Structures are given as C-alpha cells and as structure tokens.
Short mmCIF file of C-alpha atoms and ligand atoms in Angstrom, two decimals:
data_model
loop_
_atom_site.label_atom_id
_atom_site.label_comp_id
_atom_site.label_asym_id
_atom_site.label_seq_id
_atom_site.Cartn_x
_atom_site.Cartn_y
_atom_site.Cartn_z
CA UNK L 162 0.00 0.00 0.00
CA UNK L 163 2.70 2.50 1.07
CA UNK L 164 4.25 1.38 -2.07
CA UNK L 165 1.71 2.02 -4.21
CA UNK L 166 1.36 5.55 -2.46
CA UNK L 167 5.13 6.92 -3.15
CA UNK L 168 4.58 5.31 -7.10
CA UNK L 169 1.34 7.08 -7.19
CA UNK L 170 2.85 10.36 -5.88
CA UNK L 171 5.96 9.87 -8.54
CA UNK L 172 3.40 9.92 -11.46
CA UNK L 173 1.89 12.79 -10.33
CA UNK L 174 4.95 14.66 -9.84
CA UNK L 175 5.97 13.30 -13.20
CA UNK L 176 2.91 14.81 -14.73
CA UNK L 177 3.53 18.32 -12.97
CA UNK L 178 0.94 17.92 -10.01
CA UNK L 179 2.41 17.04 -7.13
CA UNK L 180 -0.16 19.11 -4.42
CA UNK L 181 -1.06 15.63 -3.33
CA UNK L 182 2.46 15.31 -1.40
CA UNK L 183 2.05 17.31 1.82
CA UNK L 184 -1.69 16.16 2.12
CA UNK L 185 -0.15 12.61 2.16
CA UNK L 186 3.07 12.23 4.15
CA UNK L 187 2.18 13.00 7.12
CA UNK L 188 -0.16 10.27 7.53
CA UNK L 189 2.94 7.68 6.85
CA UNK L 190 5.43 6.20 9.09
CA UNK L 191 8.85 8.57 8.32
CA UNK L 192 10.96 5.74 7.50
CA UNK L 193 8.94 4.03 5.29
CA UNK L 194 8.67 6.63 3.03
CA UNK L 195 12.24 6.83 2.74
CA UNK L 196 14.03 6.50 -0.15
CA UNK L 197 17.82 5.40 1.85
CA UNK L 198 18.30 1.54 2.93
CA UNK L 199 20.33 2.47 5.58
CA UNK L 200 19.27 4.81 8.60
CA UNK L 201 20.72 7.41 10.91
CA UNK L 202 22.79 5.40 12.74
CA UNK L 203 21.70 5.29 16.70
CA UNK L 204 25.35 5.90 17.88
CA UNK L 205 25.29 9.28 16.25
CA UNK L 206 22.48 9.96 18.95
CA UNK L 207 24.36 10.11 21.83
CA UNK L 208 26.49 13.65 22.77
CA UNK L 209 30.01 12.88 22.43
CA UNK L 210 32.57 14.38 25.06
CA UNK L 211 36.07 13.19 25.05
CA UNK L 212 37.69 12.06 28.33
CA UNK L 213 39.84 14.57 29.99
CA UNK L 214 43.60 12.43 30.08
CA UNK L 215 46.89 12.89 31.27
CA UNK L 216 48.44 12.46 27.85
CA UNK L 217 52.17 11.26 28.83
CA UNK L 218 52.88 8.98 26.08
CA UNK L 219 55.26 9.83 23.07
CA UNK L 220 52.15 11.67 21.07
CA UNK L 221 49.83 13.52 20.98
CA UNK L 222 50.15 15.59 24.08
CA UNK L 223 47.83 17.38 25.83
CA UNK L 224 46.70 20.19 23.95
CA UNK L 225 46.58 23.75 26.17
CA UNK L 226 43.28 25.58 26.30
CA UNK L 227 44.80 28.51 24.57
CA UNK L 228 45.38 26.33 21.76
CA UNK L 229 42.10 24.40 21.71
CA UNK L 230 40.20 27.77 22.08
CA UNK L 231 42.33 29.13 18.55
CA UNK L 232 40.92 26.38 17.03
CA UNK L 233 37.02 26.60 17.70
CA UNK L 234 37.25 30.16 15.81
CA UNK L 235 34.95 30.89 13.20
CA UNK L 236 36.43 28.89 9.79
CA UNK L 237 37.00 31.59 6.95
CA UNK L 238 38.01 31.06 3.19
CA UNK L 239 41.48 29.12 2.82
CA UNK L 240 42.47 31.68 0.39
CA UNK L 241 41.14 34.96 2.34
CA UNK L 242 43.77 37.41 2.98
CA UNK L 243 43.82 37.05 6.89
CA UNK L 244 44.01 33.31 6.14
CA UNK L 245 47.28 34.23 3.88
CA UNK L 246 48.65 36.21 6.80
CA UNK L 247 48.21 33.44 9.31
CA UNK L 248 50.28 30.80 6.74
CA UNK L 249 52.79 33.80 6.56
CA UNK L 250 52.29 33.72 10.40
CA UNK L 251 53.14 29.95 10.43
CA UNK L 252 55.93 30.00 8.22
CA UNK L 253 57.60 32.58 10.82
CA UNK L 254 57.15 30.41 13.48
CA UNK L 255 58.41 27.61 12.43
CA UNK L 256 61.64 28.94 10.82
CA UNK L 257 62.39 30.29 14.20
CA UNK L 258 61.75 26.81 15.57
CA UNK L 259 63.88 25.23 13.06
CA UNK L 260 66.59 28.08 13.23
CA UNK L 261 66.08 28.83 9.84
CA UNK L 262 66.35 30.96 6.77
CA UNK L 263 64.93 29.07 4.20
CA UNK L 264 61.56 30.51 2.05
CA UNK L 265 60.57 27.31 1.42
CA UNK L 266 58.88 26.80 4.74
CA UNK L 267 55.44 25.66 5.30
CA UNK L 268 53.26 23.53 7.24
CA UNK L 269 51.28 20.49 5.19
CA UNK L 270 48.11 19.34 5.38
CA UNK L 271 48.34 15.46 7.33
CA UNK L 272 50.76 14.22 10.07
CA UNK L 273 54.30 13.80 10.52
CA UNK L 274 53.65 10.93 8.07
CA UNK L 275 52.80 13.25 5.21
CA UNK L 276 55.75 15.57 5.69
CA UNK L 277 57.96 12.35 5.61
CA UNK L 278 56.37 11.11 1.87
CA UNK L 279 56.35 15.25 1.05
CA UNK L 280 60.33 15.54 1.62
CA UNK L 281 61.14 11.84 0.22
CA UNK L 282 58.50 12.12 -2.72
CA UNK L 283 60.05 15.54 -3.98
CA UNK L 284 64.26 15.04 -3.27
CA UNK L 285 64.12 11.33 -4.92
CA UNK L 286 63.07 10.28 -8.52
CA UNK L 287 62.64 6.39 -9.55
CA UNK L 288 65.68 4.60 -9.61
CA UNK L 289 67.72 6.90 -7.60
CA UNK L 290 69.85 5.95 -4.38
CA UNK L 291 68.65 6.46 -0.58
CA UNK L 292 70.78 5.84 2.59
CA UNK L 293 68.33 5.46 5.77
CA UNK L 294 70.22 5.37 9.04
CA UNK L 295 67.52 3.08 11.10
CA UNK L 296 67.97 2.98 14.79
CA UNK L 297 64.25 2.43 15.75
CA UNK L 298 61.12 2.10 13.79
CA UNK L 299 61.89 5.86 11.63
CA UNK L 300 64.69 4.89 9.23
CA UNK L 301 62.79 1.83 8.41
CA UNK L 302 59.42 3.71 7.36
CA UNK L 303 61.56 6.28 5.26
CA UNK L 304 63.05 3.37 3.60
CA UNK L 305 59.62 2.05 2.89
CA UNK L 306 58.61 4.85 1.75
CA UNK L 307 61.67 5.25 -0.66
CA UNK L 308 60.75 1.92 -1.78
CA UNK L 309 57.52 2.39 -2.85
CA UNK L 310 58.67 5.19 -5.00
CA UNK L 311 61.09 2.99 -6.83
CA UNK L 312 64.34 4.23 -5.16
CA UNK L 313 67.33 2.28 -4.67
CA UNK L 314 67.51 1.98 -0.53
CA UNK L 315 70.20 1.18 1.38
CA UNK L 316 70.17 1.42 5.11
CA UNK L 317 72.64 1.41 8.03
CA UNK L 318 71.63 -0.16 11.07
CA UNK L 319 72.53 0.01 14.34
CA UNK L 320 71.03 -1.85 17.49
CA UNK L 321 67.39 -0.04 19.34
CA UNK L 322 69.11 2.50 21.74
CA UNK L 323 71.97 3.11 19.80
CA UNK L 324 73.57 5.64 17.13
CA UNK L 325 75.66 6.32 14.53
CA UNK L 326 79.43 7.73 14.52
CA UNK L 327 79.76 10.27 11.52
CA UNK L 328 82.71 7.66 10.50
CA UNK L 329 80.05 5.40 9.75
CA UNK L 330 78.03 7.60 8.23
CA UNK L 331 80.69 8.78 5.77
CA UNK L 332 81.92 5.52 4.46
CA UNK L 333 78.61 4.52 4.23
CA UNK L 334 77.74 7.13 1.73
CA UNK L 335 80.55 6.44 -0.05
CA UNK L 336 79.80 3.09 -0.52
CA UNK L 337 76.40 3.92 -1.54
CA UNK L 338 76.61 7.21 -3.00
CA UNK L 339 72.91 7.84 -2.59
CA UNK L 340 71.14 11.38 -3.64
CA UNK L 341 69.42 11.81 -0.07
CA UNK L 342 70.25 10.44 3.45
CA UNK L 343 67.91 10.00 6.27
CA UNK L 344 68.14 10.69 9.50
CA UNK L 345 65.92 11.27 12.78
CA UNK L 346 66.87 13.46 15.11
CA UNK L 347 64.40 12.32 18.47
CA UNK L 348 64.04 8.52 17.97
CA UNK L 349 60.67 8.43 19.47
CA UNK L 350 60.77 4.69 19.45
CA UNK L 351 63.72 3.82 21.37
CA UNK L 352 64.24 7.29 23.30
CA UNK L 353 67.62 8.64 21.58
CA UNK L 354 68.34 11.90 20.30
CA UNK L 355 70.56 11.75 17.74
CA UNK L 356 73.69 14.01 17.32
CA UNK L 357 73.46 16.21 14.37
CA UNK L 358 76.67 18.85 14.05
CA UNK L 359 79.03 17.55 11.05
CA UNK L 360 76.68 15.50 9.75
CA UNK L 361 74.99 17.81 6.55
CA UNK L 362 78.80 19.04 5.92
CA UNK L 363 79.74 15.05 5.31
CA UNK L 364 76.32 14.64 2.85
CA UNK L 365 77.55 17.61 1.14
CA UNK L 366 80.88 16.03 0.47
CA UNK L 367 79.44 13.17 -0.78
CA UNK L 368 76.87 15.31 -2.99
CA UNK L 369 73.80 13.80 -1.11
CA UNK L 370 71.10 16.30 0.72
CA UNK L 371 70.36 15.74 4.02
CA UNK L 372 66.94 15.54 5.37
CA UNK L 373 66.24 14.74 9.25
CA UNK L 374 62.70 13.75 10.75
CA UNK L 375 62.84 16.24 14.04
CA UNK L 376 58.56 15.28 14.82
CA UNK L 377 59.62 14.38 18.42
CA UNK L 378 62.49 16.72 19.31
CA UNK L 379 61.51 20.19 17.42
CA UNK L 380 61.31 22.16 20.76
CA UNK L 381 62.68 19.93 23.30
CA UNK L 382 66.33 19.47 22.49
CA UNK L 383 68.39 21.96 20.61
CA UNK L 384 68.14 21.99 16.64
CA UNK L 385 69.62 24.48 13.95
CA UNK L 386 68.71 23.98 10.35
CA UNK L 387 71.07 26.10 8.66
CA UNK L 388 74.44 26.04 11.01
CA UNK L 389 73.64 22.03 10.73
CA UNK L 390 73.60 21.81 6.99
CA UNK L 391 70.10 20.12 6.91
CA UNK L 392 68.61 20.21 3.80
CA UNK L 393 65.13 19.36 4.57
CA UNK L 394 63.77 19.17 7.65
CA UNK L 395 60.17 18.12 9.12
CA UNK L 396 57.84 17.84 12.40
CA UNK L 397 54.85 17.26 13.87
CA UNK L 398 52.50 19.91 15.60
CA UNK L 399 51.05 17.15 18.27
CA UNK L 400 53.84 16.87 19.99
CA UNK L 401 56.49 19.46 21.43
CA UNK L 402 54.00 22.35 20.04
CA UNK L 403 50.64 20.94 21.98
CA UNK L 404 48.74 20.79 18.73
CA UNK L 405 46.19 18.73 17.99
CA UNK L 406 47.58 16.00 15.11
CA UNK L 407 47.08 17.06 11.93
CA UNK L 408 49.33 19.66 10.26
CA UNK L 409 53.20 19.06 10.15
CA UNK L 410 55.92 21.67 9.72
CA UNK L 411 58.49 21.18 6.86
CA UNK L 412 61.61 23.45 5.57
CA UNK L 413 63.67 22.92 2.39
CA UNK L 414 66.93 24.53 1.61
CA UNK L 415 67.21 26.61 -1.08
CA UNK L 416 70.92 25.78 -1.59
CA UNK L 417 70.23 22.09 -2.48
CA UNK L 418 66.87 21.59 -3.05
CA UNK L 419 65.64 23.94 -5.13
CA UNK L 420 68.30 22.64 -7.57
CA UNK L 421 66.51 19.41 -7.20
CA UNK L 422 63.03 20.48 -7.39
CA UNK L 423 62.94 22.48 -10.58
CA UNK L 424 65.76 19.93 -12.45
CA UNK L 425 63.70 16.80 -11.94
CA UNK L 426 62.77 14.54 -14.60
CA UNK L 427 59.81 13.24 -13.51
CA UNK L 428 57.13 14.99 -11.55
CA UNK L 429 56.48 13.76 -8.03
CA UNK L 430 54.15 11.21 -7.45
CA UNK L 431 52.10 12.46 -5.61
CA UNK L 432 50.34 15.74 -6.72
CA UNK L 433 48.93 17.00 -3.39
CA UNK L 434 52.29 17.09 -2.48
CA UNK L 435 54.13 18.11 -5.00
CA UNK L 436 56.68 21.53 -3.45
CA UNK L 437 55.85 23.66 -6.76
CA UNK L 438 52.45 23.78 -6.34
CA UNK L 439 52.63 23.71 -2.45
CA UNK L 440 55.51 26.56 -2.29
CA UNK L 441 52.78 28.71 -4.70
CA UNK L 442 50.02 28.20 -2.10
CA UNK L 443 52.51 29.14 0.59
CA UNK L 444 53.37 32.30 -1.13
CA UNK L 445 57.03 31.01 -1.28
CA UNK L 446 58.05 31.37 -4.75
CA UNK L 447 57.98 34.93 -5.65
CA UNK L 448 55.33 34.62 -7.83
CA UNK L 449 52.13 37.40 -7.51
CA UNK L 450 49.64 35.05 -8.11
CA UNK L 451 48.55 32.83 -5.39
CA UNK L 452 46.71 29.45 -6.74
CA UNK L 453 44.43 27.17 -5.06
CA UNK L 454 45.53 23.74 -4.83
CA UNK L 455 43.93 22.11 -1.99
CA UNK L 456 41.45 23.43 0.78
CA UNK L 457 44.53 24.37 3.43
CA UNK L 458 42.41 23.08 6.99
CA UNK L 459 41.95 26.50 8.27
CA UNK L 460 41.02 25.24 12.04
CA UNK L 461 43.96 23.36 12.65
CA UNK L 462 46.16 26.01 11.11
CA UNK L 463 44.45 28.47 13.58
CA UNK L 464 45.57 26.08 15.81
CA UNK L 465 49.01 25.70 14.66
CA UNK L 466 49.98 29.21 14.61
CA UNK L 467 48.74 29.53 17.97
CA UNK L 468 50.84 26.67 19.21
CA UNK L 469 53.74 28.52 17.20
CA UNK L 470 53.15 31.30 19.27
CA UNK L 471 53.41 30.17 22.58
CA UNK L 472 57.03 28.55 21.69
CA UNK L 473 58.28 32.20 20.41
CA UNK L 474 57.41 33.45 23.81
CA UNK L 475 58.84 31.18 25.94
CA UNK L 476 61.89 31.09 23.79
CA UNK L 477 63.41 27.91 22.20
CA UNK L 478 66.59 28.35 23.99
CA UNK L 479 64.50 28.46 27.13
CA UNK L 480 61.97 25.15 26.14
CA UNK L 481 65.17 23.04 25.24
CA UNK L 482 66.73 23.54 28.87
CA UNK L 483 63.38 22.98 30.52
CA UNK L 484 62.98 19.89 28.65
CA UNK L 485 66.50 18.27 29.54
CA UNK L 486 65.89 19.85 33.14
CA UNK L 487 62.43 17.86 33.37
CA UNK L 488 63.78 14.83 31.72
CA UNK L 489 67.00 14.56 34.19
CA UNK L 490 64.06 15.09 37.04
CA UNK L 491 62.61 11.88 36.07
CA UNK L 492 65.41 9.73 34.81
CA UNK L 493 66.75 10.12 38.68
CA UNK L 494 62.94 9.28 39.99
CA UNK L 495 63.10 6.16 37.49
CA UNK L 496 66.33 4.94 38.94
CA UNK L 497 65.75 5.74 42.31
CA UNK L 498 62.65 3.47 41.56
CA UNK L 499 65.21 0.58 40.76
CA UNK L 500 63.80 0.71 37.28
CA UNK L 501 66.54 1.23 34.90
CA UNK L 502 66.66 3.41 31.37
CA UNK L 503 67.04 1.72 27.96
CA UNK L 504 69.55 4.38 26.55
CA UNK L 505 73.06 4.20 28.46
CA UNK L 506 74.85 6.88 27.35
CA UNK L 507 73.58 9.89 29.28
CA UNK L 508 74.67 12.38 25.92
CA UNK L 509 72.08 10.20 23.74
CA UNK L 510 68.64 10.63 25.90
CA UNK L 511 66.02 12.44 24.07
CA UNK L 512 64.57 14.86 26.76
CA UNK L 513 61.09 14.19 25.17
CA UNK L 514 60.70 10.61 25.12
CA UNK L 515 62.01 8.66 27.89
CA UNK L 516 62.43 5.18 27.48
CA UNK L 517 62.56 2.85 30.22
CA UNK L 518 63.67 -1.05 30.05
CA UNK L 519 60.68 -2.77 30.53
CA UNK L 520 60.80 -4.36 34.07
CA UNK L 521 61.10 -7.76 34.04
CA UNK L 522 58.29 -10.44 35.56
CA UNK L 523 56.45 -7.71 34.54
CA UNK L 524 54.10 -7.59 32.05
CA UNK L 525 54.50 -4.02 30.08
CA UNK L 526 50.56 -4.12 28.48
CA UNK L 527 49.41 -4.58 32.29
CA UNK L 528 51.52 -2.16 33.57
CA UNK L 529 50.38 0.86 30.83
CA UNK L 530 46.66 -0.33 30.74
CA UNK L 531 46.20 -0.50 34.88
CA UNK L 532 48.10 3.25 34.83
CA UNK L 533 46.09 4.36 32.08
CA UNK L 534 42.62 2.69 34.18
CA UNK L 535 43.71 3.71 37.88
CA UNK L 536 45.55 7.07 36.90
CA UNK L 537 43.86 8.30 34.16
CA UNK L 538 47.43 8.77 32.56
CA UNK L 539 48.78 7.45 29.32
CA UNK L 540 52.26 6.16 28.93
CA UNK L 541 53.16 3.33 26.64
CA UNK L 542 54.60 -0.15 25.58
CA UNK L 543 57.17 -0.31 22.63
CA UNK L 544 57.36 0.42 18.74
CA UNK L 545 59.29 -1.25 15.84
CA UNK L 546 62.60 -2.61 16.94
CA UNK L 547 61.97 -1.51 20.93
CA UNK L 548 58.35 -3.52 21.43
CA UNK L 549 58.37 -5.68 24.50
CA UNK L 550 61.52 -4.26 25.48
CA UNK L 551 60.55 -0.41 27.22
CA UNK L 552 57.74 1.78 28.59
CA UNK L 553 58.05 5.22 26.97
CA UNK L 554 57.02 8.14 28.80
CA UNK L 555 57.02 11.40 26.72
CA UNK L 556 56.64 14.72 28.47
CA UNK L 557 56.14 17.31 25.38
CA UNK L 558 56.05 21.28 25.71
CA UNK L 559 53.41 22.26 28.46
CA UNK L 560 53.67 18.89 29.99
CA UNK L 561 57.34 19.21 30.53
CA UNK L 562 57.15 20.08 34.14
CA UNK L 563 58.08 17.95 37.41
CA UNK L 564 54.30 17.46 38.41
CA UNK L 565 53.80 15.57 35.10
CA UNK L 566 57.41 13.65 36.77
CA UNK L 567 56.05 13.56 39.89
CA UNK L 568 52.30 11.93 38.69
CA UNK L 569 53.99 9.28 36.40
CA UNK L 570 56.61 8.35 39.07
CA UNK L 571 53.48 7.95 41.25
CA UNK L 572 51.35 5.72 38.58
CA UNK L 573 54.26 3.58 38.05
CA UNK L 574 55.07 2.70 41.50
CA UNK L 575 51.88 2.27 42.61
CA UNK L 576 51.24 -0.26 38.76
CA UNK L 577 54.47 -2.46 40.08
CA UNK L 578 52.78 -2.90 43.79
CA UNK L 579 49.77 -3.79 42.10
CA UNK L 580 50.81 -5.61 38.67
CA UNK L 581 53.22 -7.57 41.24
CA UNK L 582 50.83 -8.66 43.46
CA UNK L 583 48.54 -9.55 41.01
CA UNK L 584 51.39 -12.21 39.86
CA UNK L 585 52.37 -13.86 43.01
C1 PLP A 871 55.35 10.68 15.93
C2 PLP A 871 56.50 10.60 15.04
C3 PLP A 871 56.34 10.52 13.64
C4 PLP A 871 55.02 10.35 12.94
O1 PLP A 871 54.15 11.39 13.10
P1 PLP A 871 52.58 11.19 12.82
O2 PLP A 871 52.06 12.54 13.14
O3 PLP A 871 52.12 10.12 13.75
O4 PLP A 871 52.40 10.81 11.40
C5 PLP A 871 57.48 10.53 12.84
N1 PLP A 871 58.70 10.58 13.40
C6 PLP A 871 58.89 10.62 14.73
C7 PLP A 871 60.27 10.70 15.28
C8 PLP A 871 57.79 10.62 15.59
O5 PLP A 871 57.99 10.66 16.92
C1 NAG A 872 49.44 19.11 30.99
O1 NAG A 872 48.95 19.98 29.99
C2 NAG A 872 47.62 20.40 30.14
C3 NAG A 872 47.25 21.24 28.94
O2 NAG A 872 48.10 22.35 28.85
C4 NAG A 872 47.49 21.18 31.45
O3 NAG A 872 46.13 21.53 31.63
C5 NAG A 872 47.96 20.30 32.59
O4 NAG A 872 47.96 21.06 33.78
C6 NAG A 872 49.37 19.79 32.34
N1 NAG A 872 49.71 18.86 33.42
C7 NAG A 872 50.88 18.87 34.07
C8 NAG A 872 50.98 17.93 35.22
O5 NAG A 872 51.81 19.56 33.73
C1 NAG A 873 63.62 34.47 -0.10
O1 NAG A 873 62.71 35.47 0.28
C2 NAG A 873 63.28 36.75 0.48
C3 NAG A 873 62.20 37.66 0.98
O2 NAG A 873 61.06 37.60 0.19
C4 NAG A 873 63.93 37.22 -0.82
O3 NAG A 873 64.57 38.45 -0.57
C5 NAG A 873 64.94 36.20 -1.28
O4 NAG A 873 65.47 36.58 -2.53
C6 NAG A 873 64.30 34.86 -1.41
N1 NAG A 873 65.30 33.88 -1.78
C7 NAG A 873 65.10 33.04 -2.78
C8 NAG A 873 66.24 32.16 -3.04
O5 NAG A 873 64.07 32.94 -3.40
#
C-alpha cells in the first residue's frame, strides 16, 4: 500500500501535479517513506565528550586551552587574505623553531607521516639511491617509503638505543653514494636523540642532501637547520608544540633543493604534495599570483599558529633547557625506583621521550593499561625494533614540568605494587 502511495505520488509529480504530497506524508510512518536503505545510525544519537587524560605517552600531548580555544574560531576562506597572513604567520614560526632561513617553509596538510612522503616524494626520482640510518622504527618507514617510489635503498643499522658515529656515516655514503640520506633526530621509538653537528657538511661532500625527521624533538632538544647543513627538515605539531595532530611543519633549503626540485625529470608522485604547487600556495616562490591547490584546513592552522606562538614566547633556547631539566628530574625518579633506562649513554637521551627497560616479571601491556585505568594517565609499551623491550614516557612542551614527573613516578610505582601482586 505505502508502495503504491510513493509510485502514485511519482506519477503525479511526473505529470507536474504534485499538491497531493504534503496532504499525504504525514499520515505515513517517516521511514517508510524513505528512499535510503540504511538509517541514521543510533550511535550518532548520543552527545560525544572526550575524556579529559593525562596524555604522557610519546604523542599527541595534551593540547593547552589557549590552543584548543584558537581552534574553535569561526572557519574563513582558505584563500582569504587574513588566512594568507596566518600561513605567513606559520611559516615565521616555524623557521624560528627550526633556526632557519629558508623561504621554502610551510606547514602540510596530514601528520608527521605526510611531511615524511612530502620531503622523500620531492628530493628522490625512480631509480635513484637512498641511505636510511635506522635505529628504531623511523629509518625503516623512510626506507619504505623510498621503496615504494622505486628508489634504490640502502640502510645502516645500528642496534634499538643506539647511534651512529659520523665515521660510519661517511663511508657509508661512499659506498652507496645515494642522492638523499635519512636521519631522525628524536628517535621516538627507542628514546635517543641523535647528534646532528658535522653531519649535513659530510652529505655535502658526498653530494647527497640531508633531510632529518625532528617530529619528536623540534622544541625539546636543541636543533639548527642552517648552522647544521640540513637540507630538509620536518615535524609534527602534536607533539612538542601541543597541537592537535594534523598539520606538520616542513623546511627545504634553497641551496640544495631547489636545484633538485625544478631539475627533476619526472614529476612527483604524488600531486597534493608536490613543493611547486605547495611553495605557490605558501606564497614562497615569488610569484604574484597565489593558486588554489587544496582546501589548506583552516582550524587546525588556527591552531598551529597559535601553538607557534606560545614557543616564540617562551623562547626555544628556554623550552630546550626545561625539557633536559624535566627529563633529568625523572630519569633520577626512574632509577631511584630501581627501574633502569634503555639508553646508556647519558649524551644520547632524548629529553622528550624517555624510554625505560621494561621491568622484568612484569608484564608491560598490564603495567600501561592498569596506569592508564587507575591514573587516568597514558604512557606506553614499545614500537618497531623496541616492542616488548621499554615503557616510553614522553613529556612534550606544556607537559614538561616535574608534576607531570612527579604523577607518572606515582602511577608507576603504585602499577608495580599492584601488577606484582597480582602475579604472586
Ligand atoms: C610521531 C612521530 C612521527 C610520525 O608522526 P605522525 O604525526 O604520527 O604521522 C614521525 N617521526 C617521529 C620521530 C615521531 O615521533
Ligand atoms: C598538561 O597539559 C595540560 C594542557 O596544557 C594542562 O592543563 C595540565 O595542567 C598539564 N599537566 C601537568 C601535570 O603539567
Ligand atoms: C627568499 O625570500 C626573500 C624575501 O622575500 C627574498 O629576498 C629572497 O630573494 C628569497 N630567496 C630566494 C632564493 O628565493
């Protein structure tokens, strides 16, 4: 009957009288009149508010009021002039927080992940070579990456916790004579920060640029683009900067890379993240005209600069040496603790992501998961090379303080009482 209703209706609207259709709706069940097969899914129903955490994991961090409150502004037009000024806004901040001069300095649209494909995608064609230096899970994604673009990849590898001498980087890329060389400065997965001075001067000898992943470090232990010799450098805006996930800063040189971009071959693979079109949008190429190539997300970038700010005013000099101050604050707790750290050598502990050996009788998943239940307080297991092995506690730009210390020392002691007992 209903059926015959809505076919009935259809004629008449075919026919150009369709006066019967508000008379006759209303006296129908909603959904049966429906054209759609599936319905507004009940879930959806329920107000969603997320759970306020102690976010002391390697990322994201807990994300400042002033920064959350930038973002719930009003959304304008991605290519309105105020919107221009804030990407000019954001390019200024981050060359301070890179210590650099380069123009080609933006932030993309995605996460640290999309910064890592933007810099390997546009400084490596098909069938050139790539050196990845892989001391935790980092050097093995950019080497996947590399891969997948059909680049010759070679990697050096050391053991999780460890680092390269910049012996073994140099005969490496003369063995290998690769066009680009990767590097991360914080090894979020094992907890080491890598040392960076000599390093682009021995690329540059070899002819080879040299791009470094800083998305854990940029802000919490020292970093300078140009006096290093980087040639491309990225980060992440969820982590040092209190962010939320989503946009990720990047910075080529103009010495190398420019040389690179407009001599390729080939065009990148990927268009939306292709550098010509991307340094246009950015204003970075000296070229009048500004041309849309994707819809830039205006929130987060409100966000972003925001976050950008808040580093320029504390000073970088000012976050690195809280950072290390913080992270010496809780390496002591952790030993005192009789738990011991996975990196030895004092020199090679990133202050933003601490790793600690995992203790043993222990299980680590029971240990984060009753902390994160009891506490209210995220730290966390392993990744790549370092699973099983540590418990990573990162404390990232406003959480870099001794109460954060002081709570996770807390949470842990009171997880090995209970984890313990729970055993015997
Ligand atoms: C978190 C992290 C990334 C990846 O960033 P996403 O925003 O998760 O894509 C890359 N490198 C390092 C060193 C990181 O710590
Ligand atoms: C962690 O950061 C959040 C957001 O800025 C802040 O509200 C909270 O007080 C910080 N906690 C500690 C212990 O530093
Ligand atoms: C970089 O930008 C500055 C300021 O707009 C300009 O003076 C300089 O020539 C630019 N450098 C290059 C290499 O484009």
């Amino acid at each position: 009957l209903i059926r015959t209703t809505v076919f009935s209706c259809a004629n008449i609207i075919a026919k150009g009288r369709c006066n019967c259709i508000i008379s006759t709706l209303p006296t129908r069940p909603a959904l049966a009149m429906s054209s759609v097969s599936v319905p507004p899914p009940k879930c959806l129903q329920k107000t969603f508010v997320a759970p306020r955490r102690h976010m002391f994991g390697p990322g994201p961090s807990n994300v400042p009021p002033r920064i959350l409150a930038a973002g719930a502004e009003p959304v304008i037009g991605h290519m309105h002039p105020e919107m221009l000024e804030i990407m000019s806004d954001i390019k200024s901040g981050i060359q301070y927080a890179f210590q650099t001069e380069n123009n080609m300095t933006i932030a993309v649209s995605g996460t640290g992940h999309t910064a890592m494909e933007c810099a390997i995608f546009n400084a490596v064609e098909p069938g050139e070579g790539v050196l990845t230096a892989v001391n935790g899970i980092w050097g093995e994604r950019a080497a996947e990456m590399a891969e997948r673009i059909g680049a010759k990849v070679n990697s050096i590898v050391t053991t999780a916790g460890g680092y390269f001498t910049s012996e073994e980087i140099d005969q490496a890329l003369a063995k290998h004579k690769p066009v680009l060389f990767f590097l991360t400065h914080g090894e979020s997965s094992t907890g080491v920060v890598h040392p960076l001075d000599g390093i682009g001067d021995i690329c540059h000898k070899h002819n080879c640029l040299f791009l470094v992943d800083c998305v854990a470090s940029m802000g919490g232990a020292p970093l300078y683009m140009d006096k290093q010799g980087i040639d491309i450098l990225y980060s992440g805006s969820q982590k040092v900067l209190n962010a939320p996930p989503g946009t990720a800063p990047i910075s080529f040189s103009e010495r190398h890379f420019l040389m690179k971009v407009f001599n390729r071959k080939t065009k990148p693979v990927s268009f939306f993240l292709d550098m010509t079109w991307l340094a246009n949008y950015w204003g970075c190429d000296g070229k009048p005209a500004r041309i849309y190539h994707h819809t830039a997300p205006v929130s987060a970038f409100y966000a972003l600069r925001e976050s950008l700010a808040i580093l320029a005013e504390q000073g970088l000099e000012n976050s690195w040496q809280r950072h290390r101050e913080v992270a010496e604050y809780l390496h002591e707790g952790v030993e005192n603790m009789g738990l011991k750290l996975f990196v030895k050598d004092k020199n090679a502990r990133l202050p933003t992501v601490t790793t600690i050996v995992a203790p043993p009788g222990y299980d680590w998943k029971e240990i984060t998961s009753y902390i994160m239940k009891n506490h209210n307080l995220e730290i966390s297991g392993g990744l790549g090379p370092s699973v099983g092995q540590v418990l990573r506690v990162g404390l990232m730009g406003g959480n870099s303080s001794k109460a954060s210390v002081d709570m996770v020392l807390e949470a842990l002691r009171d997880a090995l009482r209970y984890c313990h007992k729970s055993k015997v």
